[in-house]
mmCIF file of C-alpha atoms in Angstrom:
data_model
loop_
_atom_site.group_PDB
_atom_site.id
_atom_site.type_symbol
_atom_site.label_atom_id
_atom_site.label_comp_id
_atom_site.label_asym_id
_atom_site.label_seq_id
_atom_site.Cartn_x
_atom_site.Cartn_y
_atom_site.Cartn_z
ATOM 1 C CA MET A 74 -2.928 -59.112 -29.374
ATOM 2 C CA ALA A 75 0.757 -58.179 -29.078
ATOM 3 C CA SER A 76 -0.059 -54.564 -30.197
ATOM 4 C CA VAL A 77 -2.342 -54.633 -27.441
ATOM 5 C CA ARG A 78 -0.297 -55.890 -24.631
ATOM 6 C CA LYS A 79 2.241 -53.774 -25.829
ATOM 7 C CA SER A 80 -0.066 -50.186 -25.669
ATOM 8 C CA ALA A 81 -1.160 -51.775 -22.021
ATOM 9 C CA CYS A 82 2.617 -51.956 -20.945
ATOM 10 C CA SER A 83 3.016 -48.307 -22.313
ATOM 11 C CA SER A 84 0.276 -46.994 -20.147
ATOM 12 C CA SER A 85 1.046 -49.088 -16.992
ATOM 13 C CA ARG A 86 4.532 -47.145 -17.656
ATOM 14 C CA LEU A 87 3.291 -43.943 -17.958
ATOM 15 C CA ILE A 88 0.659 -43.721 -15.229
ATOM 16 C CA PRO A 89 3.686 -43.926 -12.452
ATOM 17 C CA LEU A 90 5.569 -41.467 -14.231
ATOM 18 C CA LEU A 91 2.768 -39.184 -14.837
ATOM 19 C CA LEU A 92 1.924 -39.494 -11.067
ATOM 20 C CA MET A 93 5.435 -38.470 -10.037
ATOM 21 C CA CYS A 94 5.829 -35.600 -12.124
ATOM 22 C CA LEU A 95 2.368 -34.289 -10.437
ATOM 23 C CA THR A 96 4.102 -35.052 -7.222
ATOM 24 C CA VAL A 97 6.928 -33.020 -7.866
ATOM 25 C CA ALA A 98 4.858 -30.335 -9.083
ATOM 26 C CA ILE A 99 2.913 -30.082 -6.058
ATOM 27 C CA ILE A 100 5.970 -30.038 -3.965
ATOM 28 C CA ILE A 101 7.865 -27.951 -5.680
ATOM 29 C CA ALA A 102 5.251 -25.322 -6.566
ATOM 30 C CA PRO A 103 4.975 -23.812 -3.322
ATOM 31 C CA ALA A 104 8.873 -23.405 -3.147
ATOM 32 C CA TRP A 105 8.370 -21.009 -6.176
ATOM 33 C CA ALA A 106 5.919 -18.844 -3.362
ATOM 34 C CA GLU A 107 8.174 -19.292 -0.740
ATOM 35 C CA ASN A 108 10.761 -16.358 -1.243
ATOM 36 C CA HIS A 109 8.100 -14.026 -2.657
ATOM 37 C CA CYS A 110 7.289 -12.140 0.784
ATOM 38 C CA SER A 111 10.884 -12.032 1.681
ATOM 39 C CA GLU A 112 12.153 -10.303 -1.648
ATOM 40 C CA HIS A 113 11.972 -6.797 -2.999
ATOM 41 C CA ARG A 114 10.523 -5.318 0.623
ATOM 42 C CA TYR A 115 9.810 -1.440 1.415
ATOM 43 C CA GLU A 116 13.169 -0.253 2.504
ATOM 44 C CA HIS A 117 11.590 0.955 5.452
ATOM 45 C CA SER A 118 10.130 -1.922 6.670
ATOM 46 C CA LEU A 119 13.835 -3.642 7.261
ATOM 47 C CA ASN A 120 14.791 -2.114 10.223
ATOM 48 C CA THR A 121 10.989 -1.651 11.704
ATOM 49 C CA HIS A 122 8.948 -3.942 13.769
ATOM 50 C CA HIS A 123 5.651 -2.538 14.076
ATOM 51 C CA LEU A 124 2.540 -4.224 12.011
ATOM 52 C CA GLN A 125 2.817 -3.231 8.327
ATOM 53 C CA PHE A 126 2.798 -4.786 4.449
ATOM 54 C CA THR A 127 6.031 -5.215 3.674
ATOM 55 C CA LYS A 128 5.660 -4.876 -0.017
ATOM 56 C CA GLU A 129 3.019 -3.943 -2.843
ATOM 57 C CA ILE A 130 0.112 -6.568 -2.651
ATOM 58 C CA PRO A 131 -2.193 -6.945 -5.675
ATOM 59 C CA ASP A 132 -5.563 -6.381 -5.211
ATOM 60 C CA ARG A 133 -6.353 -8.463 -8.219
ATOM 61 C CA GLU A 134 -5.067 -11.773 -9.005
ATOM 62 C CA TYR A 135 -5.973 -14.116 -12.450
ATOM 63 C CA GLY A 136 -5.482 -17.656 -12.364
ATOM 64 C CA VAL A 137 -5.103 -20.601 -15.290
ATOM 65 C CA LEU A 138 -7.791 -23.431 -14.643
ATOM 66 C CA LYS A 139 -5.784 -26.546 -13.071
ATOM 67 C CA GLN A 140 -2.417 -24.805 -12.991
ATOM 68 C CA PHE A 141 -1.047 -23.991 -9.706
ATOM 69 C CA LYS A 142 -1.825 -20.272 -8.009
ATOM 70 C CA SER A 143 -0.672 -18.741 -4.997
ATOM 71 C CA LEU A 144 -2.043 -15.639 -2.958
ATOM 72 C CA HIS A 145 0.300 -13.518 -0.862
ATOM 73 C CA CYS A 146 -0.134 -11.229 2.336
ATOM 74 C CA CYS A 147 3.128 -9.881 2.778
ATOM 75 C CA GLY A 148 4.058 -8.419 6.328
ATOM 76 C CA LYS A 149 5.566 -7.968 9.695
ATOM 77 C CA GLY A 150 4.916 -7.282 13.287
ATOM 78 C CA TYR A 151 1.957 -9.510 13.738
ATOM 79 C CA ARG A 152 0.485 -12.409 16.040
ATOM 80 C CA SER A 153 -1.720 -14.069 13.561
ATOM 81 C CA ILE A 154 -2.625 -13.979 10.330
ATOM 82 C CA GLU A 155 -6.063 -15.055 9.436
ATOM 83 C CA TRP A 156 -7.442 -15.563 5.614
ATOM 84 C CA PHE A 157 -11.324 -15.389 4.622
ATOM 85 C CA LYS A 158 -12.932 -16.272 1.546
ATOM 86 C CA ASN A 159 -15.830 -14.802 0.740
ATOM 87 C CA ASN A 160 -16.042 -14.063 4.300
ATOM 88 C CA LYS A 161 -15.601 -17.394 5.312
ATOM 89 C CA PRO A 162 -12.553 -18.370 7.679
ATOM 90 C CA HIS A 163 -10.082 -20.632 6.440
ATOM 91 C CA PRO A 164 -9.687 -23.749 6.626
ATOM 92 C CA TRP A 165 -11.908 -24.364 3.639
ATOM 93 C CA SER A 166 -13.888 -27.335 2.505
ATOM 94 C CA LYS A 167 -13.496 -28.446 -1.076
ATOM 95 C CA ASP A 168 -16.480 -26.638 -2.687
ATOM 96 C CA VAL A 169 -15.544 -23.538 -0.923
ATOM 97 C CA SER A 170 -11.524 -23.066 -2.275
ATOM 98 C CA SER A 171 -8.894 -25.690 -2.692
ATOM 99 C CA PHE A 172 -6.278 -23.276 -1.659
ATOM 100 C CA ILE A 173 -4.272 -24.089 1.330
ATOM 101 C CA VAL A 174 -1.740 -22.215 4.043
ATOM 102 C CA TYR A 175 1.696 -22.647 3.560
ATOM 103 C CA PRO A 176 3.334 -22.593 6.871
ATOM 104 C CA GLU A 177 7.036 -22.405 5.383
ATOM 105 C CA ALA A 178 6.145 -18.504 4.377
ATOM 106 C CA ALA A 179 4.846 -18.330 8.022
ATOM 107 C CA ASN A 180 1.110 -17.869 6.553
ATOM 108 C CA GLN A 181 1.273 -15.192 4.754
ATOM 109 C CA THR A 182 0.950 -17.120 1.311
ATOM 110 C CA ILE A 183 -1.805 -19.637 0.169
ATOM 111 C CA TYR A 184 -1.723 -21.656 -2.993
ATOM 112 C CA SER A 185 -3.552 -24.099 -4.735
ATOM 113 C CA PRO A 186 -1.707 -27.174 -6.983
ATOM 114 C CA ARG A 187 -4.686 -27.546 -9.527
ATOM 115 C CA LEU A 188 -7.130 -24.227 -9.767
ATOM 116 C CA GLU A 189 -10.481 -25.207 -9.646
ATOM 117 C CA GLU A 190 -13.760 -22.986 -10.899
ATOM 118 C CA ASN A 191 -15.023 -22.842 -6.897
ATOM 119 C CA ASP A 192 -11.677 -21.007 -6.268
ATOM 120 C CA ILE A 193 -12.728 -18.172 -7.919
ATOM 121 C CA GLY A 194 -13.922 -15.316 -5.301
ATOM 122 C CA ASN A 195 -13.048 -12.508 -2.985
ATOM 123 C CA TYR A 196 -10.253 -13.090 -0.559
ATOM 124 C CA SER A 197 -8.776 -11.264 2.307
ATOM 125 C CA CYS A 198 -6.142 -11.633 4.852
ATOM 126 C CA ILE A 199 -5.977 -10.029 8.434
ATOM 127 C CA LEU A 200 -2.899 -9.200 10.218
ATOM 128 C CA ARG A 201 -3.321 -8.854 14.216
ATOM 129 C CA ASN A 202 -0.984 -8.055 16.855
ATOM 130 C CA GLU A 203 -1.741 -7.162 20.574
ATOM 131 C CA THR A 204 -3.537 -3.745 19.611
ATOM 132 C CA HIS A 205 -3.938 -3.344 15.768
ATOM 133 C CA ALA A 206 -5.177 -4.951 12.614
ATOM 134 C CA ILE A 207 -4.568 -4.561 9.043
ATOM 135 C CA LYS A 208 -6.350 -5.785 6.279
ATOM 136 C CA HIS A 209 -5.749 -6.415 2.645
ATOM 137 C CA GLU A 210 -8.519 -8.259 -0.002
ATOM 138 C CA ILE A 211 -7.482 -9.702 -3.040
ATOM 139 C CA GLU A 212 -10.136 -10.614 -5.934
ATOM 140 C CA LEU A 213 -9.562 -13.880 -7.793
ATOM 141 C CA ARG A 214 -10.359 -14.057 -11.226
ATOM 142 C CA LEU A 215 -10.101 -17.245 -13.981
ATOM 143 C CA GLN A 216 -8.318 -16.237 -17.136
ATOM 144 C CA ASP A 217 -7.150 -18.477 -19.850
ATOM 145 C CA LYS A 218 -6.255 -17.304 -23.162
ATOM 146 C CA LEU A 219 -5.405 -13.327 -23.185
ATOM 147 C CA ASP A 220 -6.246 -10.878 -25.797
ATOM 148 C CA ASN A 221 -4.365 -8.287 -23.757
ATOM 149 C CA PRO A 222 -2.163 -8.218 -20.436
ATOM 150 C CA MET A 223 -4.187 -7.824 -17.166
ATOM 151 C CA PRO A 224 -3.322 -5.143 -14.555
ATOM 152 C CA THR A 225 -2.773 -6.609 -11.145
ATOM 153 C CA PHE A 226 -1.441 -3.810 -9.433
ATOM 154 C CA ARG A 227 -1.600 -0.216 -10.469
ATOM 155 C CA PRO A 228 1.656 2.209 -9.061
ATOM 156 C CA LYS A 229 0.180 4.745 -6.706
ATOM 157 C CA ASP A 230 1.041 8.283 -7.002
ATOM 158 C CA LEU A 231 3.837 9.784 -4.607
ATOM 159 C CA MET A 232 4.544 13.118 -3.290
ATOM 160 C CA VAL A 233 8.877 13.169 -1.752
ATOM 161 C CA SER A 234 10.618 15.759 -0.934
ATOM 162 C CA VAL A 235 14.069 16.564 -2.691
ATOM 163 C CA GLY A 236 17.089 14.471 -1.808
ATOM 164 C CA GLU A 237 14.118 11.652 -0.502
ATOM 165 C CA SER A 238 14.007 8.772 -2.168
ATOM 166 C CA ALA A 239 10.930 6.914 -4.337
ATOM 167 C CA ARG A 240 9.828 3.698 -5.678
ATOM 168 C CA PHE A 241 7.391 2.658 -8.134
ATOM 169 C CA TYR A 242 5.900 -1.177 -8.781
ATOM 170 C CA CYS A 243 3.671 -2.174 -11.495
ATOM 171 C CA GLU A 244 2.676 -5.591 -12.533
ATOM 172 C CA ALA A 245 0.389 -7.193 -14.921
ATOM 173 C CA PHE A 246 -0.567 -10.943 -15.567
ATOM 174 C CA VAL A 247 0.051 -12.216 -19.260
ATOM 175 C CA GLY A 248 -0.606 -15.617 -18.763
ATOM 176 C CA ASN A 249 1.096 -18.391 -21.151
ATOM 177 C CA LEU A 250 3.012 -17.895 -24.366
ATOM 178 C CA TYR A 251 1.460 -19.595 -27.099
ATOM 179 C CA LEU A 252 3.986 -18.667 -29.702
ATOM 180 C CA PRO A 253 7.650 -20.022 -29.729
ATOM 181 C CA ASP A 254 9.175 -16.819 -30.390
ATOM 182 C CA ALA A 255 7.079 -14.583 -28.092
ATOM 183 C CA THR A 256 8.347 -12.617 -25.231
ATOM 184 C CA ASN A 257 7.273 -10.332 -22.222
ATOM 185 C CA GLU A 258 8.524 -7.045 -22.091
ATOM 186 C CA ILE A 259 7.898 -4.433 -19.384
ATOM 187 C CA VAL A 260 9.369 -1.026 -19.396
ATOM 188 C CA TRP A 261 9.450 2.329 -17.467
ATOM 189 C CA SER A 262 9.408 5.692 -18.911
ATOM 190 C CA GLN A 263 9.412 9.556 -17.680
ATOM 191 C CA MET A 264 6.786 11.230 -19.871
ATOM 192 C CA PHE A 265 7.617 14.984 -21.453
ATOM 193 C CA ASP A 266 5.123 16.422 -23.610
ATOM 194 C CA ASP A 267 3.534 12.367 -24.052
ATOM 195 C CA HIS A 268 6.880 11.170 -25.414
ATOM 196 C CA PRO A 269 8.708 8.511 -23.417
ATOM 197 C CA HIS A 270 11.993 9.184 -22.152
ATOM 198 C CA ASN A 271 14.911 7.148 -20.204
ATOM 199 C CA VAL A 272 14.494 7.539 -16.347
ATOM 200 C CA SER A 273 18.270 9.347 -15.107
ATOM 201 C CA ASP A 274 19.759 8.422 -12.062
ATOM 202 C CA SER A 275 17.227 5.368 -11.333
ATOM 203 C CA MET A 276 17.266 1.679 -11.082
ATOM 204 C CA GLN A 277 14.616 -0.334 -12.662
ATOM 205 C CA VAL A 278 14.312 -4.323 -11.555
ATOM 206 C CA ASN A 279 12.145 -6.833 -13.331
ATOM 207 C CA VAL A 280 10.645 -9.721 -11.727
ATOM 208 C CA THR A 281 8.391 -12.626 -12.951
ATOM 209 C CA ARG A 282 6.236 -14.922 -10.896
ATOM 210 C CA GLU A 283 4.281 -18.078 -11.325
ATOM 211 C CA GLU A 284 6.339 -19.143 -14.406
ATOM 212 C CA GLY A 285 6.393 -16.045 -16.262
ATOM 213 C CA GLN A 286 2.455 -15.691 -15.782
ATOM 214 C CA ILE A 287 3.178 -12.712 -13.760
ATOM 215 C CA ILE A 288 5.370 -9.952 -15.145
ATOM 216 C CA GLY A 289 6.572 -6.994 -12.671
ATOM 217 C CA SER A 290 8.819 -4.149 -12.513
ATOM 218 C CA TYR A 291 10.412 -1.957 -9.494
ATOM 219 C CA LEU A 292 11.620 1.524 -10.479
ATOM 220 C CA SER A 293 13.476 2.842 -7.360
ATOM 221 C CA ILE A 294 14.967 6.528 -7.565
ATOM 222 C CA PRO A 295 17.566 6.839 -4.488
ATOM 223 C CA ASN A 296 17.919 10.555 -4.697
ATOM 224 C CA ILE A 297 15.015 12.869 -6.142
ATOM 225 C CA GLN A 298 16.073 16.001 -8.052
ATOM 226 C CA ALA A 299 13.589 18.486 -9.472
ATOM 227 C CA HIS A 300 14.297 16.995 -13.109
ATOM 228 C CA HIS A 301 12.490 13.668 -11.612
ATOM 229 C CA TYR A 302 9.288 15.350 -10.914
ATOM 230 C CA GLY A 303 6.380 14.645 -13.214
ATOM 231 C CA ARG A 304 4.544 11.834 -14.932
ATOM 232 C CA TYR A 305 6.224 8.277 -15.035
ATOM 233 C CA ARG A 306 4.684 5.417 -17.386
ATOM 234 C CA CYS A 307 4.891 1.374 -16.975
ATOM 235 C CA GLN A 308 4.391 -0.014 -20.384
ATOM 236 C CA ILE A 309 3.789 -4.128 -20.673
ATOM 237 C CA VAL A 310 3.585 -5.723 -23.772
ATOM 238 C CA SER A 311 2.654 -9.175 -24.188
ATOM 239 C CA GLY A 312 3.628 -11.461 -26.738
ATOM 240 C CA ASN A 313 0.177 -13.140 -26.910
ATOM 241 C CA SER A 314 -0.701 -9.704 -27.982
ATOM 242 C CA ALA A 315 -0.303 -6.573 -29.981
ATOM 243 C CA GLN A 316 -2.159 -4.123 -27.831
ATOM 244 C CA LYS A 317 0.207 -2.644 -25.051
ATOM 245 C CA LEU A 318 -0.612 -2.113 -21.415
ATOM 246 C CA ASN A 319 0.134 1.655 -20.281
ATOM 247 C CA LEU A 320 0.062 2.384 -16.615
ATOM 248 C CA SER A 321 0.816 6.437 -15.369
ATOM 249 C CA VAL A 322 1.766 7.491 -12.344
ATOM 250 C CA LEU A 323 2.615 10.667 -10.907
ATOM 251 C CA LEU A 324 5.793 11.999 -8.750
ATOM 252 C CA SER A 325 4.770 15.314 -7.350
ATOM 253 C CA PRO A 326 7.113 17.525 -4.618
ATOM 254 C CA VAL A 327 5.771 18.146 -0.951
ATOM 255 C CA GLN A 328 3.447 21.261 -0.874
ATOM 256 C CA VAL A 329 2.455 23.757 1.797
ATOM 257 C CA THR A 330 -1.257 23.429 1.534
ATOM 258 C CA ALA A 331 -2.408 27.236 0.534
ATOM 259 C CA ILE A 332 -4.432 28.601 2.855
ATOM 260 C CA THR A 333 -8.054 29.501 1.437
ATOM 261 C CA ASP A 334 -10.341 32.570 1.231
ATOM 262 C CA THR A 335 -12.584 31.348 3.929
ATOM 263 C CA GLN A 336 -10.260 30.275 6.080
ATOM 264 C CA LEU A 337 -8.145 33.346 5.853
ATOM 265 C CA SER A 338 -11.489 35.172 6.566
ATOM 266 C CA VAL A 339 -11.926 32.730 9.877
ATOM 267 C CA LEU A 340 -8.459 33.212 11.123
ATOM 268 C CA VAL A 341 -8.961 37.581 10.885
ATOM 269 C CA TYR A 342 -12.174 37.520 12.902
ATOM 270 C CA VAL A 343 -10.596 35.283 15.628
ATOM 271 C CA MET A 344 -7.501 37.507 15.426
ATOM 272 C CA ALA A 345 -9.535 40.767 15.909
ATOM 273 C CA THR A 346 -12.108 39.167 18.285
ATOM 274 C CA LEU A 347 -9.094 38.252 20.578
ATOM 275 C CA LEU A 348 -7.202 41.816 20.321
ATOM 276 C CA LEU A 349 -10.774 43.273 21.235
ATOM 277 C CA VAL A 350 -10.627 41.074 24.441
ATOM 278 C CA LEU A 351 -7.379 41.953 25.210
ATOM 279 C CA VAL A 352 -8.248 46.076 25.180
ATOM 280 C CA VAL A 353 -11.415 45.401 26.638
ATOM 281 C CA LEU A 354 -8.949 43.520 29.607
ATOM 282 C CA PHE A 355 -6.469 45.723 29.635
ATOM 283 C CA ALA A 356 -8.817 48.586 30.184
ATOM 284 C CA TRP A 357 -10.772 46.960 32.841
ATOM 285 C CA ILE A 358 -7.475 46.198 34.666
ATOM 286 C CA CYS A 359 -6.403 49.933 34.311
ATOM 287 C CA ARG A 360 -9.785 51.063 35.728
ATOM 288 C CA THR A 361 -9.539 48.838 38.519
ATOM 289 C CA VAL A 362 -5.870 49.847 39.601
ATOM 290 C CA GLN A 363 -7.094 53.529 39.231
ATOM 291 C CA GLN A 364 -10.489 53.047 41.385
ATOM 292 C CA ARG A 365 -8.069 51.119 44.358
ATOM 293 C CA THR A 366 -5.623 54.342 44.166
ATOM 294 C CA SER A 367 -7.692 56.786 44.631
ATOM 295 C CA SER A 368 -9.609 55.027 47.123
ATOM 296 C CA LYS A 369 -6.691 54.697 49.180
ATOM 297 C CA LYS A 370 -5.732 58.358 48.322
ATOM 298 C CA ASP A 371 -8.669 59.354 49.847
ATOM 299 C CA ASN A 372 -8.898 57.027 52.891
ATOM 300 C CA ARG A 373 -5.021 58.787 53.599
ATOM 301 C CA CYS A 374 -6.727 62.180 53.388
ATOM 302 C CA SER A 375 -9.827 61.303 55.978
ATOM 303 C CA ALA A 376 -6.980 59.546 58.280
ATOM 304 C CA GLN A 377 -5.189 63.205 58.269
ATOM 305 C CA PHE A 378 -7.987 65.273 58.531
ATOM 306 C CA ILE A 379 -8.892 63.241 61.217
ATOM 307 C CA ALA A 380 -5.779 63.465 63.268
ATOM 308 C CA ASN A 381 -5.496 67.255 62.692
ATOM 309 C CA ASN A 382 -9.008 67.725 64.121
ATOM 310 C CA GLU A 383 -8.203 66.079 67.217
ATOM 311 C CA HIS A 384 -4.899 67.547 67.778
ATOM 312 C CA GLU A 385 -6.797 71.164 67.509
ATOM 313 C CA ASN A 386 -9.469 69.768 70.185
ATOM 314 C CA VAL A 387 -6.675 68.918 72.580
#
């Protein structure tokens, strides 16, 4: 009987503690997402104010059941942000989605303290000002134990002139680490003949969010030179898996578009036609002037002949 009472007392003490921990987690969790849109913004967005996205936004996200999850739509120059799930506007009922808007992030972030199965679906955000609107779509999937890292943002190919700057970003969902000595790793390399090399004159910044379940990396090259052009690889290694995720991207110089044979033929035809028109126009003008000159000369001759005849008659 005493052991039962002791167990009841322990349980009664444990429940408030669990509730307190859960409350703290709910309060703290959004704070992790609060600064997401204010960090690592595009350099060109810092001094401009037009409607735009200010950093790379994943088009696919993964979450773990009963754990915190956030989605972001980072932008500026907007008057309003609207969130949709499967084309249904926010706010949502619980049977549609448990996500709520986080006003402290200027409505750029929505989050769920405990991800539910009915939260899975297609989300979209629309940023509007007085004249324009931009939209981004995010597919949210449920994921638990991973066999391999899952890409959430693939780097985009760039064409950049010498002397300008370039920035690449890659990101993947790696989930929770299940082994005590397991670690995640993400590395950028420049590829030469399918062999990785360190990227010269560059800076790599690794980032994490949602307690390390998502890892990403920025590769910035502030002053592009000829040797920077080529293919790059973002390699992500999860401690839960021996298989590596390789994401490739191409950096190319800005090239003048070469004219095709068809375009050249059309251009020659147009120039020849224009030249013919000018020749005909010039010939017509010369003939018209000559006719008018001859007419005036004949008129002067006729007037002189008449005047001479009148003088002789007198």
